[in-house]
Coordinates of C-alpha atoms in Angstrom, one line a residue:
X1 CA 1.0 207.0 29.0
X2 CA -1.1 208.9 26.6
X3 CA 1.2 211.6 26.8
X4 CA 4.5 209.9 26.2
X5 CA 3.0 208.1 23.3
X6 CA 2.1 211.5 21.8
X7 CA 5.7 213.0 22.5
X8 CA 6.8 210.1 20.9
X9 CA 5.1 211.1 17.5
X10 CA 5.5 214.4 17.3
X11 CA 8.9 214.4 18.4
X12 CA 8.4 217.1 21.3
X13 CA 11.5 216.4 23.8
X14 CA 14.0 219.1 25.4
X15 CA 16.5 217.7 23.6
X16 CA 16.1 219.7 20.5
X17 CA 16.5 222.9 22.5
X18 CA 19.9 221.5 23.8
X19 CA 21.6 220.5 20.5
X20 CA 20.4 223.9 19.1
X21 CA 21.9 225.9 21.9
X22 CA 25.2 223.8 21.8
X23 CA 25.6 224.9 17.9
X24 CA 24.8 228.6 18.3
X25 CA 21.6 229.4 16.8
X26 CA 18.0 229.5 18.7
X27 CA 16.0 226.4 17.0
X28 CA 15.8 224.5 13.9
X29 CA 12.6 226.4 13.0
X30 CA 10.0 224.2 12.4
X31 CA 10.2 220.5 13.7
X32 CA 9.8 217.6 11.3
X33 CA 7.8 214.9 12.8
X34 CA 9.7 211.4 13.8
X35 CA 8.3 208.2 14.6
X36 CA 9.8 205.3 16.6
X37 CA 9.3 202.4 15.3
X38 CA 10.0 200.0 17.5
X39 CA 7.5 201.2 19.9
X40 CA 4.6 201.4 17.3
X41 CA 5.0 197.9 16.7
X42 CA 5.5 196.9 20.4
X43 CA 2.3 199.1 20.9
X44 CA 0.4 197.3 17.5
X45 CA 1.5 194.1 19.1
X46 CA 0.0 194.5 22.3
X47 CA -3.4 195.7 21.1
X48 CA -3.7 192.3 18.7
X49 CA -2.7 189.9 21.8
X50 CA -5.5 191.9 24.3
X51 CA -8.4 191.9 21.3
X52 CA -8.0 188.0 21.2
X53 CA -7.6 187.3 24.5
X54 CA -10.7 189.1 24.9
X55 CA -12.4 186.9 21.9
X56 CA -10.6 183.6 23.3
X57 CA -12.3 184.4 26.7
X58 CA -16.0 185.0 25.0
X59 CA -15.7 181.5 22.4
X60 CA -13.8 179.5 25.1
X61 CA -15.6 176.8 23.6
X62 CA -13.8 176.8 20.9
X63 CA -10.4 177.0 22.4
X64 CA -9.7 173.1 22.7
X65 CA -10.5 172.8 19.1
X66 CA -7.3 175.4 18.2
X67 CA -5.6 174.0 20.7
X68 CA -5.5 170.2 19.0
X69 CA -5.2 171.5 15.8
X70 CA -2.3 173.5 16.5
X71 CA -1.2 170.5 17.9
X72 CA -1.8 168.5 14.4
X73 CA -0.3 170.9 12.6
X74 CA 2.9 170.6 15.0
X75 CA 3.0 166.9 15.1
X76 CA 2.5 166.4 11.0
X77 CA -0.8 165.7 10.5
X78 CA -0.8 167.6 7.4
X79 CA 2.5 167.9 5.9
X80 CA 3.3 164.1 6.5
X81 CA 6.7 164.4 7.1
X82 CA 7.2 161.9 8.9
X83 CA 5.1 159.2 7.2
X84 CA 5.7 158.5 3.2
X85 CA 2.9 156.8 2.6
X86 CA 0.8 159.9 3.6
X87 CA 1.9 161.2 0.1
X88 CA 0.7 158.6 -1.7
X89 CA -2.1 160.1 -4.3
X90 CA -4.5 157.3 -4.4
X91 CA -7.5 159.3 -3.5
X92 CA -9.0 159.9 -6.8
X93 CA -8.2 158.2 -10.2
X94 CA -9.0 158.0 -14.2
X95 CA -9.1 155.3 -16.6
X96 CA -7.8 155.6 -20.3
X97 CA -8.6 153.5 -22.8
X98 CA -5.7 153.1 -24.7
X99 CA -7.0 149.7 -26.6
X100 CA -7.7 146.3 -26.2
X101 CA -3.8 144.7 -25.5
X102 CA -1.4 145.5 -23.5
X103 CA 0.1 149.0 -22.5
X104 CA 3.7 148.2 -22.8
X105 CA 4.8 151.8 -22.4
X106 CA 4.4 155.0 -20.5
X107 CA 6.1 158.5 -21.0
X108 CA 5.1 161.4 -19.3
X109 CA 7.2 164.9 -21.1
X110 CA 9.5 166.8 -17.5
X111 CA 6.0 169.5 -17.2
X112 CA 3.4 166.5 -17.1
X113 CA 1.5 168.0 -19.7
X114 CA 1.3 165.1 -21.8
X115 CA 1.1 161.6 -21.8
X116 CA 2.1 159.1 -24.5
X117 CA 0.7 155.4 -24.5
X118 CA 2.1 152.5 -26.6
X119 CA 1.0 148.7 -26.4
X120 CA 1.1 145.4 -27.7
X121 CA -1.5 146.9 -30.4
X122 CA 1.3 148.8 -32.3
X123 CA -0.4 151.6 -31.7
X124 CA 1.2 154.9 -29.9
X125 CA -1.7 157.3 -28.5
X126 CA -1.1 161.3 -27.8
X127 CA -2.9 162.2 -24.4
X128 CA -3.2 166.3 -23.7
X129 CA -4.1 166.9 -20.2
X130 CA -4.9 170.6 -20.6
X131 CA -6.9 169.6 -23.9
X132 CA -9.0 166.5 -23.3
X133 CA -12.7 166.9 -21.3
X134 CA -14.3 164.7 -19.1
X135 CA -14.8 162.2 -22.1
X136 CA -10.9 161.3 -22.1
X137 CA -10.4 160.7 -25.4
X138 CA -6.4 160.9 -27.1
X139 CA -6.0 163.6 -29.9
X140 CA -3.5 162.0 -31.9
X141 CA -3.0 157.3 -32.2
X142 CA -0.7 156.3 -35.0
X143 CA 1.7 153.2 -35.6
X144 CA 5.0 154.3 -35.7
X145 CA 6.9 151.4 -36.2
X146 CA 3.9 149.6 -38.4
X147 CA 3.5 145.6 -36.9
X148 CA 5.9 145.8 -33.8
X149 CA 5.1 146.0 -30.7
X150 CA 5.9 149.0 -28.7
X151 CA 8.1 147.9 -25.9
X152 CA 9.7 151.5 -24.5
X153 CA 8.9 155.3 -24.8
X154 CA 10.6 158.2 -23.3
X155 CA 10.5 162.0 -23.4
X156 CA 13.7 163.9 -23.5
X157 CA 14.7 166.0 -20.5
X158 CA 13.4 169.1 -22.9
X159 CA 10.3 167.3 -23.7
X160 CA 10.8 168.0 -27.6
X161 CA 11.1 164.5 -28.8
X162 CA 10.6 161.1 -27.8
X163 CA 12.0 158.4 -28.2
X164 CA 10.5 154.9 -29.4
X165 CA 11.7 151.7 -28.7
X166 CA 9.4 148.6 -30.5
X167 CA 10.2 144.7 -31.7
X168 CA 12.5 145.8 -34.5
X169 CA 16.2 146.7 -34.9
X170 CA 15.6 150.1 -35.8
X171 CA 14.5 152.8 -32.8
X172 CA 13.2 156.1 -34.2
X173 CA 12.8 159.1 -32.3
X174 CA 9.5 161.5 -33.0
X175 CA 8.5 164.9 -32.0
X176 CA 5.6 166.3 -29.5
X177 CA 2.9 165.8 -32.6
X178 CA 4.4 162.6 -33.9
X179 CA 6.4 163.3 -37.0
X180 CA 9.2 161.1 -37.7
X181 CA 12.7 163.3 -36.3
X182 CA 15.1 160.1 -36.9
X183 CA 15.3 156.7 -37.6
X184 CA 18.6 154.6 -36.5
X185 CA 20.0 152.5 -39.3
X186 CA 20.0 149.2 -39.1
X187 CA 23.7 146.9 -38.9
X188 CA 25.0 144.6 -41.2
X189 CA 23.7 141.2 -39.3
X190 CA 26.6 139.1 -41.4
X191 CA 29.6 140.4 -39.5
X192 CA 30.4 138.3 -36.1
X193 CA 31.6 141.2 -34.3
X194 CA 28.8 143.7 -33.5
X195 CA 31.0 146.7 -32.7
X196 CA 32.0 146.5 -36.4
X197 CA 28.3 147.1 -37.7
X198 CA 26.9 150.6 -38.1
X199 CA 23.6 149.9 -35.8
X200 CA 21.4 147.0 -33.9
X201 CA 20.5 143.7 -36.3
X202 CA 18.0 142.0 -34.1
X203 CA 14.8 143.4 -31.8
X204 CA 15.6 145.6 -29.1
X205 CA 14.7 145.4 -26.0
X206 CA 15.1 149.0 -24.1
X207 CA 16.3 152.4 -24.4
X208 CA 16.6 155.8 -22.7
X209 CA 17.4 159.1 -22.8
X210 CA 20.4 160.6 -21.4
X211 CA 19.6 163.0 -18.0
X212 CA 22.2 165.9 -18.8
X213 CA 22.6 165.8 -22.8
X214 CA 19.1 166.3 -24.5
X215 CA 20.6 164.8 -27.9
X216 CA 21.8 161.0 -26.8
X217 CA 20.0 158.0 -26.2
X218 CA 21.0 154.2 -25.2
X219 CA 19.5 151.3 -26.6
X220 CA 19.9 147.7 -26.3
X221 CA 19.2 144.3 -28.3
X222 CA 19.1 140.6 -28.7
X223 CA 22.0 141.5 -30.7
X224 CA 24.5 141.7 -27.7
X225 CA 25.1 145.0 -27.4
X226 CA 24.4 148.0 -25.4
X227 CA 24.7 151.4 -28.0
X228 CA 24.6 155.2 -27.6
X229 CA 23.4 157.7 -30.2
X230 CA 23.5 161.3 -31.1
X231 CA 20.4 162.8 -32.6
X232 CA 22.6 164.8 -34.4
X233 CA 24.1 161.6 -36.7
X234 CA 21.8 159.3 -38.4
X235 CA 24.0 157.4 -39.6
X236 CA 26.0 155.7 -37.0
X237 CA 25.8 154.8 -33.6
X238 CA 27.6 156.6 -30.7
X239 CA 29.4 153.9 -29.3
X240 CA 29.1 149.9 -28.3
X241 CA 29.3 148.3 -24.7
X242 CA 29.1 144.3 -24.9
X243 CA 28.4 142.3 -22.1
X244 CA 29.9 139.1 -21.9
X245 CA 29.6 136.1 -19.4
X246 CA 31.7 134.6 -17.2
X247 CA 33.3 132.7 -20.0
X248 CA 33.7 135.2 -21.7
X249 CA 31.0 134.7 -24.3
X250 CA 28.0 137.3 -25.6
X251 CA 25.2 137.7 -23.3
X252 CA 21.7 139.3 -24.1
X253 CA 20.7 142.6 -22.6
X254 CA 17.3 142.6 -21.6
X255 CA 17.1 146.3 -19.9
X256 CA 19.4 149.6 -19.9
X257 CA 19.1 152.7 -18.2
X258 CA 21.6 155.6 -17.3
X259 CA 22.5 156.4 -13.9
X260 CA 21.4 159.7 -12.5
X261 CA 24.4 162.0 -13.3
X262 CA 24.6 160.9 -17.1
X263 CA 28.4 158.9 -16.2
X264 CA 27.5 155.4 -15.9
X265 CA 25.4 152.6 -17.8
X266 CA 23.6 149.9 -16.8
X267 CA 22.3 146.7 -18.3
X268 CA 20.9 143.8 -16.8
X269 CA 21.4 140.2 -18.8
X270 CA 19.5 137.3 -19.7
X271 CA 22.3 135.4 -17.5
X272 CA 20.9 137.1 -14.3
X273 CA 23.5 139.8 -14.1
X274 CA 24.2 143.5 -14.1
X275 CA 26.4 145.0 -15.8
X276 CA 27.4 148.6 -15.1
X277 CA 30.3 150.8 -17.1
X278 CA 31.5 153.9 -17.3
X279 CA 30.2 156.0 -19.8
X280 CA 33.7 157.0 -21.7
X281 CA 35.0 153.7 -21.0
X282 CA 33.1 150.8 -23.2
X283 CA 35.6 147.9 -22.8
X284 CA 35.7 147.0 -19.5
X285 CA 33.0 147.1 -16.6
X286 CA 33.3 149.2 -13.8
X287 CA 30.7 147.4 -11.2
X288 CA 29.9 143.6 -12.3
X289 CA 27.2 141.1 -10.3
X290 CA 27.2 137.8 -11.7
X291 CA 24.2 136.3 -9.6
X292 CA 22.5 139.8 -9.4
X293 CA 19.2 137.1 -10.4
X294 CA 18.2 133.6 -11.4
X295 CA 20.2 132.3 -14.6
X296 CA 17.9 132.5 -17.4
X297 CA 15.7 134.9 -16.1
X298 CA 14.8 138.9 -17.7
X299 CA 15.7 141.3 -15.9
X300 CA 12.7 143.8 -16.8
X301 CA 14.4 147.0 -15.0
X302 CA 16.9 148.7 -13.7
X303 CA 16.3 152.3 -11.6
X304 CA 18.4 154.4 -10.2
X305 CA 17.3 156.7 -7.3
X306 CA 17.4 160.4 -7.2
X307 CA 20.8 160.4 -4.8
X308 CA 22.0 158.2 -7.3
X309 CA 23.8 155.9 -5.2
X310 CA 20.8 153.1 -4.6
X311 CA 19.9 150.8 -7.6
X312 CA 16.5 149.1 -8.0
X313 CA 16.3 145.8 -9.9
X314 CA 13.3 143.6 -11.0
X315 CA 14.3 140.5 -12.7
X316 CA 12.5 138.3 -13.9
X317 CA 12.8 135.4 -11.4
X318 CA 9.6 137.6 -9.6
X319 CA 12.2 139.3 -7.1
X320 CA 13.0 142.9 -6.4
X321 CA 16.2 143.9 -5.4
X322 CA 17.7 147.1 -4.1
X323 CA 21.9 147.5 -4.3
X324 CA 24.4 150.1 -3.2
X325 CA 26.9 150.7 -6.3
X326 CA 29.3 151.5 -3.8
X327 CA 29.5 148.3 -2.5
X328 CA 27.9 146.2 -5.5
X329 CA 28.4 142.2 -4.2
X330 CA 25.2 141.5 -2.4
X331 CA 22.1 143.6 -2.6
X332 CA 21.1 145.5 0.0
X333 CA 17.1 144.2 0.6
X334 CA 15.4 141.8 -1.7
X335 CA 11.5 140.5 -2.4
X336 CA 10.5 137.7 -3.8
X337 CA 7.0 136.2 -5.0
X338 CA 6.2 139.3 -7.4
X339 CA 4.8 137.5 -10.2
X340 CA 5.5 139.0 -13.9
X341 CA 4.7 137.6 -16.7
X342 CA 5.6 141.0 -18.9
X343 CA 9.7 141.5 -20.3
X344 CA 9.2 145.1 -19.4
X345 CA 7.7 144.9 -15.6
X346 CA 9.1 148.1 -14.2
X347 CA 9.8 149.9 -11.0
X348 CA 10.2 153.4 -9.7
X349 CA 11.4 155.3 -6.9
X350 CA 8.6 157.9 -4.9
X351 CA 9.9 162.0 -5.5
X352 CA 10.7 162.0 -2.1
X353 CA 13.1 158.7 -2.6
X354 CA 12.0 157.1 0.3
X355 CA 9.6 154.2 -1.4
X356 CA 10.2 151.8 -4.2
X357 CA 6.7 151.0 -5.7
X358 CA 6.4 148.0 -8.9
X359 CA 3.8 146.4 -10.0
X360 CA 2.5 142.6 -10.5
X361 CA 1.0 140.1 -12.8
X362 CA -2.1 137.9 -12.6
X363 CA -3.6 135.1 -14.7
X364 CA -6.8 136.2 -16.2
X365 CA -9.6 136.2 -14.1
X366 CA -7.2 134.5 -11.2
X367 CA -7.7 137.7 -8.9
X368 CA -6.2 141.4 -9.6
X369 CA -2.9 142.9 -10.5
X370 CA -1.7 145.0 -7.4
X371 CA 0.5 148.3 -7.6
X372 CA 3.3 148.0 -4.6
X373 CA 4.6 150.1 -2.1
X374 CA 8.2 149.3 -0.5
X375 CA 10.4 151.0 2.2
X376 CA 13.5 151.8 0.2
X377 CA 16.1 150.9 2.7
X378 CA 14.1 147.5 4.0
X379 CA 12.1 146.8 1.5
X380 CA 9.3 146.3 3.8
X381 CA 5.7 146.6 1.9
X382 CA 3.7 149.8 3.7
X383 CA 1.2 150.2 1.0
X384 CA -0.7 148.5 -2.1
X385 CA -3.3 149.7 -4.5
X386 CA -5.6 147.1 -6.3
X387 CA -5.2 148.6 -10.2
X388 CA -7.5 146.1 -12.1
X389 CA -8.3 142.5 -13.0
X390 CA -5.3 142.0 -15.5
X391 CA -1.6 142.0 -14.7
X392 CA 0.6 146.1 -13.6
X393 CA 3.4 146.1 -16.8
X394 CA 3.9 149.6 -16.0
X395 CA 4.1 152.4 -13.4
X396 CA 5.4 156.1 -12.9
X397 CA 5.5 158.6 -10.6
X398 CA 5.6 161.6 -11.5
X399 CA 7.5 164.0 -9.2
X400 CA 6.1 167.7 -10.2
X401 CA 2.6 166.6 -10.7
X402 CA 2.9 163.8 -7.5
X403 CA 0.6 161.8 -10.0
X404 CA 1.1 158.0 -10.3
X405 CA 0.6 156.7 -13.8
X406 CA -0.2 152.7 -14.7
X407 CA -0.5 150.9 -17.9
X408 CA -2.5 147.6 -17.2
X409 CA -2.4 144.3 -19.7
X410 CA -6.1 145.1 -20.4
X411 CA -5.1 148.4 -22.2
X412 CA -6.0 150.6 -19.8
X413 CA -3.7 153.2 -18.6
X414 CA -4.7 154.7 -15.1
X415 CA -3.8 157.8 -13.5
X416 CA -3.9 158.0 -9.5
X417 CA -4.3 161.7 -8.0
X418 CA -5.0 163.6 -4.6
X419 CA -6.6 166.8 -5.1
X420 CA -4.9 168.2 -2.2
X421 CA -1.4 166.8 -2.6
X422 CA -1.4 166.6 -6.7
X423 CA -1.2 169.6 -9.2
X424 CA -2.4 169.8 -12.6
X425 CA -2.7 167.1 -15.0
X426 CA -5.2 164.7 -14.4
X427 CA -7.2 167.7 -12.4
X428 CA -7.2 170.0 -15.4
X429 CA -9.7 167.7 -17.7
X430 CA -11.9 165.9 -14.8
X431 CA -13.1 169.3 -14.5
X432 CA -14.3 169.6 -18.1
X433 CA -17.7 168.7 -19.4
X434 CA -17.6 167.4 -22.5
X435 CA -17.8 168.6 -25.8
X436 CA -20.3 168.5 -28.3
X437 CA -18.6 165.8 -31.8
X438 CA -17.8 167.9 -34.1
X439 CA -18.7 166.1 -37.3
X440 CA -17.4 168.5 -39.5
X441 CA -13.9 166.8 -39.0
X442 CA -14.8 163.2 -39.0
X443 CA -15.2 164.1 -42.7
X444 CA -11.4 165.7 -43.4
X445 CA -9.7 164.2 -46.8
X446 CA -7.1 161.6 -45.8
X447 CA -3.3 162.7 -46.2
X448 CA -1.5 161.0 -48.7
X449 CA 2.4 160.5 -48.0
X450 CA 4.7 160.7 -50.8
X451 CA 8.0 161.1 -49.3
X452 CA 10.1 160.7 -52.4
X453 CA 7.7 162.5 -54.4
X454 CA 9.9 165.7 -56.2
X455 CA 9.5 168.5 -54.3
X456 CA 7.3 170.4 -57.0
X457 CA 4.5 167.5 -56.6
X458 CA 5.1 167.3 -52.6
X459 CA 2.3 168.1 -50.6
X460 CA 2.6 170.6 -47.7
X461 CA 2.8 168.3 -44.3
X462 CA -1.1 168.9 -42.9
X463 CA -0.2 169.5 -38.9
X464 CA -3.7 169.7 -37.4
X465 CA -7.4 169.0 -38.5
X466 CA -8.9 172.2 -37.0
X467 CA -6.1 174.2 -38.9
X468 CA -7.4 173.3 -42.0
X469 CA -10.9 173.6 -41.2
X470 CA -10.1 177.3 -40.4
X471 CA -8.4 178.0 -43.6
X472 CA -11.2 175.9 -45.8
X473 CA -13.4 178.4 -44.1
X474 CA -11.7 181.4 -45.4
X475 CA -11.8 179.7 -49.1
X476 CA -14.8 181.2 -50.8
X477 CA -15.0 178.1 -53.3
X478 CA -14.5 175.8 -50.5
X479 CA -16.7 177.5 -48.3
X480 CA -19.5 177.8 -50.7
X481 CA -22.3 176.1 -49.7
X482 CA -23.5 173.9 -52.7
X483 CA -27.0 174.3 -54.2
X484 CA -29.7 171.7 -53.0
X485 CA -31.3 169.5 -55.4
X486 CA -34.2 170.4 -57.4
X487 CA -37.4 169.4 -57.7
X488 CA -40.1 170.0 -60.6
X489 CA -39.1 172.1 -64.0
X490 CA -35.7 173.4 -63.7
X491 CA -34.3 176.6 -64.8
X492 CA -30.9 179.2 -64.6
X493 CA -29.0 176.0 -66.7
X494 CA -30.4 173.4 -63.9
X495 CA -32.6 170.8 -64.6
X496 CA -34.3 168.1 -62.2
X497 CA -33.6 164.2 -62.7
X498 CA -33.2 163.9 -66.2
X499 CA -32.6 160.5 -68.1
X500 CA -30.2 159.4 -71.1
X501 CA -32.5 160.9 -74.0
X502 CA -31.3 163.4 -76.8
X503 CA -34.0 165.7 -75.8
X504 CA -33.3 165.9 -71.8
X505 CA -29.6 166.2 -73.0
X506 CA -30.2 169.1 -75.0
X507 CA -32.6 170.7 -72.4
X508 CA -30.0 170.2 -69.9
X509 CA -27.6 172.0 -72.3
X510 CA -29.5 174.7 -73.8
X511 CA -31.4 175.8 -70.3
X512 CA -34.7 175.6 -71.6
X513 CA -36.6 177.8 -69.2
X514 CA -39.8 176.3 -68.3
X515 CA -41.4 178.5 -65.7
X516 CA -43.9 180.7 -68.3
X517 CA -47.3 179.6 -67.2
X518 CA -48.9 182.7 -69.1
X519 CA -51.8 182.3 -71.2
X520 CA -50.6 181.7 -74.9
X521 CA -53.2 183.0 -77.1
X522 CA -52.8 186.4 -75.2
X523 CA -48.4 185.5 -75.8
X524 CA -49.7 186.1 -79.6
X525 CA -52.6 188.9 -79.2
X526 CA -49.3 190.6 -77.7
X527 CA -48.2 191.0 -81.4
X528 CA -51.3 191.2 -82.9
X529 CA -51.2 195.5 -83.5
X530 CA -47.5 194.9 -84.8
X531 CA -48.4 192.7 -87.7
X532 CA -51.1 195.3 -89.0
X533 CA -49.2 198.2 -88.8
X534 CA -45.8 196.1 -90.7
X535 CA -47.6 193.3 -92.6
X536 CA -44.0 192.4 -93.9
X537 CA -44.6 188.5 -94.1
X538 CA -48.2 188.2 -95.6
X539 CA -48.7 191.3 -97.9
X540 CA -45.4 191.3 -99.8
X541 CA -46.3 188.0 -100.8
X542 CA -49.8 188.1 -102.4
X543 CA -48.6 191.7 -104.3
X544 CA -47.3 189.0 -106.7
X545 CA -48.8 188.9 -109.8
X546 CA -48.4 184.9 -110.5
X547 CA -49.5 183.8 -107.1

């Protein structure tokens, strides 16, 4: 075998000598070497399966513990494939404190990088997941929309801007460090037909991006109406969709969202119904349920899956409904006995599409508001999460971190995580110690905002604290450190405390130095051998002849 496996390398075989003799010369001179593959492998392959064989045989103890695990890896254990609530991250969590009311809004931007935060407070909070420690604290909080409540926020499928739904007519849409990008005008609220009016003219009540075109957005309002908007024009809305009742009259949207593919809309009503259309076509409604929920109840949200052919609806008769738009009569699984007390109580669909998760509402100190997991297709609860002693408003799951987010009506906002199954986010500043304050900027001047100011008065727009701090620090007047006060005589032009006297005024002024503590009859000996030599002012005077 030896030999074989060396003719095999070196290429030594009679057939060589044949072909050469066939073509009329005596060799090929000097063989190249050739190698066969196939049997190196077979012979590599061998070798491995005889060396563990061998090692098998010595650690047979061992060998029932491979065995079962191969067997777990076989049968799922670890990949969960066959199990959805195995993915559920609920294994580790952190708490942000947004404020003191509500979080009435959660947006996470498509590469989970950063969260945004908005409540009943006013307040919108920045969260940076790469750039916040252990102490968890938001780098940016300001009041976008000054006393009204924050009742929607959304990223745009680029994650440049965000849009910002609150209690008044007008929705504006900011960028990634909060800077105003554009403010929708607000309608004329004396004309009777709404689609004559350039914008909203009461509160709104939801909006959204669109998931294919990163410059439109839907809103809706008490108004009546359902509109679309391009970033790109200020000044007017896209277009109108008006949802009317069974007679015919104007019906209140409470919710809107877009389905998955960008082509339809869909709102649910104050009168318990949903109301889809299509996209290009605002007259008419393409999929109508009148009893979709109870008569006079908010519907909080609408959800499409990510098949797009299963919506999720949770109205505000404490139900949760799934339907098929396909077939758009009678939903498809329902639930009742969620309690919400919140107009924005949402729901989600798992990345996988295979649960439906919302959360509910307590009483205060009446027990603890619960985060829900459903089967999609029976609506059967597999899972729950106790969140915290106050009511879920809202929830999100993430589908490239696998990271569930929840804004409680205690202002907390909570993130739930699995070290093994979640990626990023909340594991990049758990990790962090934390910093050291810097008190240098706690002590920043505040920005004054002058936006009609003339542009030769305007002040540059200051983007960041620590930017400013570096370029003070390259001032040598503002970097100057100043001179510490003085104590005792002064001198060089500085005096100590001084009062309001003539005298200390004209120290002050004239820098009277005060610092010669030399004897001062040897100050006047000094010019003592001067005043012999050059008697100028006593001689010339008694050479007189009258004096």
């Amino acid at each position: 075998d030896d030999d074989d496996w060396f003719g095999v390398i070196t290429g030594d075989s009679s057939s060589d000598a044949d072909l050469s003799s066939v073509m009329g010369f005596s060799g090929f001179g000097k063989k190249a070497r050739t190698f066969d593959l196939e049997a190196m492998f077979e012979q590599t392959r061998r070798t491995a399966i005889e060396r563990s064989q061998h090692i098998l045989g010595q650690y047979s103890l061992i060998s029932p513990l491979l065995r079962s695990l191969k067997n777990s890896v076989d049968s799922g254990f670890f990949c969960h494939r066959g199990n959805p609530v195995k993915k559920i991250p609920d294994t580790h969590e952190i708490t942000l404190q947004h404020g003191s009311k509500s979080v009435s809004a959660l947006a996470l931007d498509p590469s989970g990088a950063r969260l945004v935060t908005g409540g009943y407070d006013y307040d919108v909070r920045f969260w940076d997941f790469a750039g916040m420690d252990a102490a968890l604290h938001a780098f940016r909080s300001l009041q976008p929309c000054e006393c009204h409540q924050i009742r929607s926020l959304q990223y745009s499928v680029t994650g440049d801007v965000i849009l910002v739904v609150a209690g008044n007519s007008q929705a504006k849409v900011l960028d990634r460090d909060g800077f105003q990008v554009l403010e929708c005008i607000k309608g004329d609220q004396y004309i009777v037909d709404m689609a004559n009016t350039k914008g909203h003219t009461a509160m709104l009540n939801g909006g959204c991006w669109h998931p294919k075109i990163k410059e439109e957005f839907l809103t809706c309002s008490n108004d009546g109406t359902v509109r679309t908007w391009d970033l790109n024009s200020e000044k007017k809305h896209k277009s109108v969709f008006k949802p009317r009742s069974l007679q015919g009259k104007r019906v209140t949207p409470t919710c809107c969202t877009y389905s998955r593919d960008g082509k339809l809309i869909a709102a649910g009503c104050q009168d318990g119904t949903i109301q889809i259309w299509d996209r290009n076509l605002s007259v008419h409604t393409k999929f109508h349920c009148r009893q979709a929920h109870a008569a006079g109840s908010d519907t909080t949200c609408l959800a499409f899956s990510y098949d797009g052919v299963t919506l999720a609806s949770r109205g505000g008769d404490d139900t949760l409904k799934t339907w098929d738009i396909r077939n758009f009569r009678k939903p498809l699984a329902a639930v009742t006995g969620l309690t919400s007390f919140f107009p924005m109580t949402d729901c989600c669909f798992s990345p996988d599409d295979k649960l439906l998760l919302t959360g509910t509402s307590v009483k205060k100190d009446e027990g603890n508001g619960k985060l829900l997991f459903f089967e999609r297709e029976s609506l059967r609860k597999v899972y729950e999460i106790e969140v915290a002693d106050a009511s879920v408003v809202r929830c999100l799951w993430h589908p490239k971190l696998n990271q569930i987010m929840v804004g409680t009506g205690n202002g907390l906002a909570k993130v739930y995580y699995d070290p093994v199954k979640s990626q990023r986010g909340a594991m990049l500043c758990v990790v962090k110690s934390k910093r050291k304050e810097k008190h240098a900027e706690t002590l920043t001047q505040d920005y004054i905002i002058t936006p009609h100011a003339l542009p030769m008065f305007r002040e540059a727009r200051q983007r960041s604290t620590r930017k400013q701090l570096e370029k003070d620090r390259l001032d040598p007047v503002r970097s100057h450190k100043p001179e510490p006060p003085m104590s005792g005589p002064g001198r060089g032009g500085r005096v100590a405390a001084h009062g309001g006297t003539l005298s200390s005024f004209i120290v002050k002024n004239i820098a009277l130095d005060k610092t010669d503590d030399s004897n001062p009859r040897e100050a006047i000996l000094r010019h003592a051998k001067e005043a012999a030599e050059n008697p100028y002012w006593v001689a010339p005077a008694y050479k007189q002849k009258n004096i």
